[in-house]
CSV table of C-alpha atoms in Angstrom, one decimal:
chain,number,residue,atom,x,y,z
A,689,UNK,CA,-116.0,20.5,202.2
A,690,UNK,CA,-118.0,23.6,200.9
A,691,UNK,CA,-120.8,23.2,198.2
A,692,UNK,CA,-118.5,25.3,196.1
A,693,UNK,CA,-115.3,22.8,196.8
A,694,UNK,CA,-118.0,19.6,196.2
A,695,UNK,CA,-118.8,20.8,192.4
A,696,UNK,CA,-114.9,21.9,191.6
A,697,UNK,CA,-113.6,18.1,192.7
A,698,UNK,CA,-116.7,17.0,190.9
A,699,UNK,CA,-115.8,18.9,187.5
A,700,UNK,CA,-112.2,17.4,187.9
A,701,UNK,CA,-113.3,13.6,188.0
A,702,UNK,CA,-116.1,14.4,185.0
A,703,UNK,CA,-112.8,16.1,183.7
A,704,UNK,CA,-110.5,13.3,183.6
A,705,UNK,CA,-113.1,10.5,183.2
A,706,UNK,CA,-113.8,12.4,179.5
A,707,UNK,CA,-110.1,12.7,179.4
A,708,UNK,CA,-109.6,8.9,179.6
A,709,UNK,CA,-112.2,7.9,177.8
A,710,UNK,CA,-111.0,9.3,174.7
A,711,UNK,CA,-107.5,7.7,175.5
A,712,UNK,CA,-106.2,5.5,172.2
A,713,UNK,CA,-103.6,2.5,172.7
A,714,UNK,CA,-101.2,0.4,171.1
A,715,UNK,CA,-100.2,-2.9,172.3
A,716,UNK,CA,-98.7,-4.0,168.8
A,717,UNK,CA,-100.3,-7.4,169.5
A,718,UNK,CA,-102.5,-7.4,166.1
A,719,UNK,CA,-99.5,-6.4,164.3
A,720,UNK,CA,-97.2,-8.6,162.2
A,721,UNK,CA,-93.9,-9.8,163.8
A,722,UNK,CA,-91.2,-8.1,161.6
A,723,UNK,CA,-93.0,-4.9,160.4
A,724,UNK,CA,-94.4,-1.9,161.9
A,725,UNK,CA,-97.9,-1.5,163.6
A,726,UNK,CA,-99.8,0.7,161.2
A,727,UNK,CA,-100.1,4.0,161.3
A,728,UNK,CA,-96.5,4.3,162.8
A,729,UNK,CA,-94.0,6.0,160.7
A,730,UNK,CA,-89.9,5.2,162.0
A,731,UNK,CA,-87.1,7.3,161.7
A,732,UNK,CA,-83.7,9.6,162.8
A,733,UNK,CA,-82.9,12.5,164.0
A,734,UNK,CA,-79.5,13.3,162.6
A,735,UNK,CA,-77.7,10.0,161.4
A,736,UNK,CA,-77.7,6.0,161.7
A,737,UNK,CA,-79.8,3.3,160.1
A,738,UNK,CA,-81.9,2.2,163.4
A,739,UNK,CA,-84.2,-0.8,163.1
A,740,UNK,CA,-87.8,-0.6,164.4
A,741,UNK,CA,-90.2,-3.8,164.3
A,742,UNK,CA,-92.7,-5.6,166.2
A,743,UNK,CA,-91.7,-8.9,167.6
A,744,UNK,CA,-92.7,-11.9,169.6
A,745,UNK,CA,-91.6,-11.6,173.8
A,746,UNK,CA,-92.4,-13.7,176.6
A,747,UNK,CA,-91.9,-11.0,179.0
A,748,UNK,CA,-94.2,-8.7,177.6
A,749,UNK,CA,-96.6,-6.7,180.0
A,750,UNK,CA,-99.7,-7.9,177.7
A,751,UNK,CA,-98.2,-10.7,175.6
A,752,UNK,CA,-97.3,-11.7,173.2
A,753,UNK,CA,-95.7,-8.2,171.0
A,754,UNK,CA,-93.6,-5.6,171.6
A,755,UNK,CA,-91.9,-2.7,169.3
A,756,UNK,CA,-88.3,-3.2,169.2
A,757,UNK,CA,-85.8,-0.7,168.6
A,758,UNK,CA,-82.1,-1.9,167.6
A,759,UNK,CA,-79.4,-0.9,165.3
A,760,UNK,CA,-77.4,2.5,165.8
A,761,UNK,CA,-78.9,6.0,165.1
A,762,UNK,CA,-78.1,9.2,166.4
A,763,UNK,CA,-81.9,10.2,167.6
A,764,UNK,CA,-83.5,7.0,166.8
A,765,UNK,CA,-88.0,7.5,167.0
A,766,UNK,CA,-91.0,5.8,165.5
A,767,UNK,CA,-94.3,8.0,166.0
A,768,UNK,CA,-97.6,7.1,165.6
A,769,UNK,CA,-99.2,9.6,162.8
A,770,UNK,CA,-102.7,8.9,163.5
A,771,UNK,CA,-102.2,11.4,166.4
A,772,UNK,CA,-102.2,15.1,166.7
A,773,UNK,CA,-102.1,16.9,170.1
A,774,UNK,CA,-101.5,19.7,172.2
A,775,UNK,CA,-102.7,18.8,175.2
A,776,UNK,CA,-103.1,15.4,177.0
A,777,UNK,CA,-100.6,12.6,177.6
A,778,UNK,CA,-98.3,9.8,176.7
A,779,UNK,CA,-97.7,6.9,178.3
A,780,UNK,CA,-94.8,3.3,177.7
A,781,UNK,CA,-94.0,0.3,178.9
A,782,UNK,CA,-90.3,-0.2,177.9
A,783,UNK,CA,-87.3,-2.5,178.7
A,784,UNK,CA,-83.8,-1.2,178.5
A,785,UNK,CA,-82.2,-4.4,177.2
A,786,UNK,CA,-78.7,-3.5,176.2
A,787,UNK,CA,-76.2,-0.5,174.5
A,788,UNK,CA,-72.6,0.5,175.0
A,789,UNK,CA,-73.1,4.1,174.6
A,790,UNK,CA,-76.6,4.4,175.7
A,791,UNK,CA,-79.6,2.5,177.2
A,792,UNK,CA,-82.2,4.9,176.6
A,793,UNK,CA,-86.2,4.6,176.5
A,794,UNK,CA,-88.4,7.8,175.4
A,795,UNK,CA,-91.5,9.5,174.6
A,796,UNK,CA,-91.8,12.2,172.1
A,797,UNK,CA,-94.7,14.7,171.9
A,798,UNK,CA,-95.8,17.5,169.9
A,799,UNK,CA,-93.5,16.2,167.0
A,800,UNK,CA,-94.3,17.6,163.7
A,801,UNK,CA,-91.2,16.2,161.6
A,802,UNK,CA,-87.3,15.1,162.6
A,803,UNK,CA,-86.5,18.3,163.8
A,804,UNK,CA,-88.9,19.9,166.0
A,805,UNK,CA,-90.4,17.9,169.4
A,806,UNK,CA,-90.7,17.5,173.2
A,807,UNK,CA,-88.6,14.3,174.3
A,808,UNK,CA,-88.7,12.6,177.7
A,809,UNK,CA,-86.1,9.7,178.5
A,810,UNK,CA,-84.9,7.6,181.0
A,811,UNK,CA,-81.5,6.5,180.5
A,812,UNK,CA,-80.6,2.9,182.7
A,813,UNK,CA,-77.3,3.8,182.3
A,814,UNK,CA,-76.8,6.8,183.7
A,815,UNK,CA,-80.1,6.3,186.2
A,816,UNK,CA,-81.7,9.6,185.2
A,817,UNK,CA,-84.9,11.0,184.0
A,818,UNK,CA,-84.5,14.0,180.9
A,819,UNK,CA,-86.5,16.0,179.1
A,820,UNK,CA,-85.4,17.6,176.2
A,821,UNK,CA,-86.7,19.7,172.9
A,822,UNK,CA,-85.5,19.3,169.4
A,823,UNK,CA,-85.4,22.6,167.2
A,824,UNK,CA,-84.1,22.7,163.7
A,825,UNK,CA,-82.6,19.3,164.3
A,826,UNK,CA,-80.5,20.1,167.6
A,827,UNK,CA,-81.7,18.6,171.2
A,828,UNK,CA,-81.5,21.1,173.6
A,829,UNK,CA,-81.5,20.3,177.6
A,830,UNK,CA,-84.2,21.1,180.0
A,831,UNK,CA,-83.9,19.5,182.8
A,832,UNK,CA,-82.0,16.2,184.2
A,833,UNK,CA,-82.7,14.0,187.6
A,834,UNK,CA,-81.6,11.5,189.2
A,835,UNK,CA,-84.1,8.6,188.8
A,836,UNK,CA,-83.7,4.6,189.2
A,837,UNK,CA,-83.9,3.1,185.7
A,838,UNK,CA,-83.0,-0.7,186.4
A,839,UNK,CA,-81.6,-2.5,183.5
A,840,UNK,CA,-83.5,-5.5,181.6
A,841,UNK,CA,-86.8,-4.5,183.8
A,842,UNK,CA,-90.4,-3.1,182.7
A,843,UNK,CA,-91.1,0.2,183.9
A,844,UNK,CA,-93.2,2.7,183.0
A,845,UNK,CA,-92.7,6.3,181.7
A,846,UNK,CA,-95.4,8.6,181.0
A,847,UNK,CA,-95.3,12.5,180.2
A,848,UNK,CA,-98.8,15.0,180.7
A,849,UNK,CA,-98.6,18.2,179.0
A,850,UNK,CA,-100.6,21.2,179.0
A,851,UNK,CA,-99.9,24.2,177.1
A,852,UNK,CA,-96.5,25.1,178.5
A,853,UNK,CA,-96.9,22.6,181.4
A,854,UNK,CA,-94.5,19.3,181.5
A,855,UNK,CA,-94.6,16.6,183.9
A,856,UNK,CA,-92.4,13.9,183.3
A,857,UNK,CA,-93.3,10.6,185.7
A,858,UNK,CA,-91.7,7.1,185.8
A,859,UNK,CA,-93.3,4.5,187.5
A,860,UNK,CA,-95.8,6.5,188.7
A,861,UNK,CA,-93.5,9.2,190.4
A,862,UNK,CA,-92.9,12.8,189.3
A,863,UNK,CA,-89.4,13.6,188.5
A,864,UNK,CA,-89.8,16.6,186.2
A,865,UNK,CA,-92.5,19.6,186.7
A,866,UNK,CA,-91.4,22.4,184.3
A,867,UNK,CA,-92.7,25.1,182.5
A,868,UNK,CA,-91.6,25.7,178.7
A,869,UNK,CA,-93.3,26.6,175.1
A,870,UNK,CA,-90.7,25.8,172.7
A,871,UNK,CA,-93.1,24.1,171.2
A,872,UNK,CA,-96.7,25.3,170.8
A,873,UNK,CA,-97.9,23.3,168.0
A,874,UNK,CA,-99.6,19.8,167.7
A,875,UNK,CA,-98.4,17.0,166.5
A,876,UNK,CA,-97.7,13.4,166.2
A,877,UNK,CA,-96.7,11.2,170.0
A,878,UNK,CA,-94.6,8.5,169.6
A,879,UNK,CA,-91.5,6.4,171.2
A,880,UNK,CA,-87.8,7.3,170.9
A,881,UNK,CA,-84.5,5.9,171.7
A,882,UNK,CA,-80.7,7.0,171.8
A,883,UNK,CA,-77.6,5.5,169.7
A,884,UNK,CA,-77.1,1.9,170.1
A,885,UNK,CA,-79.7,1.5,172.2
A,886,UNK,CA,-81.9,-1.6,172.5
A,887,UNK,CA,-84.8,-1.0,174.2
A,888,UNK,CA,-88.1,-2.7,173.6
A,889,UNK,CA,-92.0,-1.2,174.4
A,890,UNK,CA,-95.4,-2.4,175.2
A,891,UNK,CA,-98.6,-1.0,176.3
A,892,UNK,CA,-98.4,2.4,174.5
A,893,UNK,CA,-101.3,5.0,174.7
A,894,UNK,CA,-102.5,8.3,174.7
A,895,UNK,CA,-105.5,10.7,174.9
A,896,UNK,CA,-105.7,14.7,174.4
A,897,UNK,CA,-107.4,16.5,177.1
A,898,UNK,CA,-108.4,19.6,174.9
């Protein structure tokens, strides 16, 4: 390795170490069982009457809370509005547990109200990976693959993102690596879910890299 090589690798780890060091997490475990962590703001994109709240499980990655997400809602999220972002990452531990029409786990970036944000889901009951953007209330496809999302198992998903860069990983592998800039602005990261979905989450954090 040159001296020029040495110094580049060297400016990447200082890069990322700063990068994780700013990192913020949620593992609702100091909230209240039956209400929201705080800080988080729940909601839908389009219609439904979905239930977000923090409860007690004995599965949990880091015991003993999780966020739960029940009830029935077209585009069901819950962000955390302490955070505004460009650039950086989101990360979730989640559980599909059960739904009819859908047994969906996501992360939403980049989210500056119900109608405009970056989504990334994987679905246990189709087995894919998706990422999507919503614009003036209408989710619009970018890209689907095939991707092993087991029922009533922990995995996790996690999105980076930098300016129009989008990777989209699950348990650690890349499934999506796209290019798009729908969506320029900052805003608010959070978790998201689809129609009857019951899907719980644990370990939740972030970090902006710029």
């Amino acid at each position: 390795m040159s001296g020029r090589q040495a110094r580049l690798v060297g400016i990447g780890i200082l890069m990322l170490l700063a990068a994780e060091a700013r990192a913020e997490s949620e593992n609702f475990d100091s909230s209240e069982a039956g209400a929201l962590p705080p800080q988080w703001t729940c909601g839908v994109s389009g219609r439904g009457t979905p239930m977000w709240a923090v409860e007690r499980d004995d599965t949990a990655p880091s015991k003993p809370n999780v966020l739960k997400k029940s009830g029935q809602g077209t585009f069901p999220w819950c962000v955390n509005i302490g955070s505004s972002l460009i650039d950086g990452y989101v990360e979730t531990r989640f559980k599909p547990i059960a739904g009819k029409e859908d047994q969906a786990a996501g992360l939403v970036w980049r989210f500056t109200g119900p109608k405009s944000f970056y989504v990334a889901r994987a679905n246990a009951l189709e087995n894919n990976v998706s990422l999507y953007y919503m614009w003036r209330g209408w989710r619009r496809t970018i890209q689907y693959v095939d991707a092993p999302v087991p029922l009533g198992e922990w995995g996790t998903l996690r999105v980076d993102f930098s300016g129009d860069r989008i990777e989209v990983s699950l348990n650690g592998k890349i499934y999506i690596d796209v290019r798009d800039d729908r969506i320029p602005e900052a805003g608010h990261v959070g978790v998201w879910t689809k129609a009857d979905s019951v899907t719980i989450f644990d370990d939740f954090s972030f970090a902006r890299t710029h």
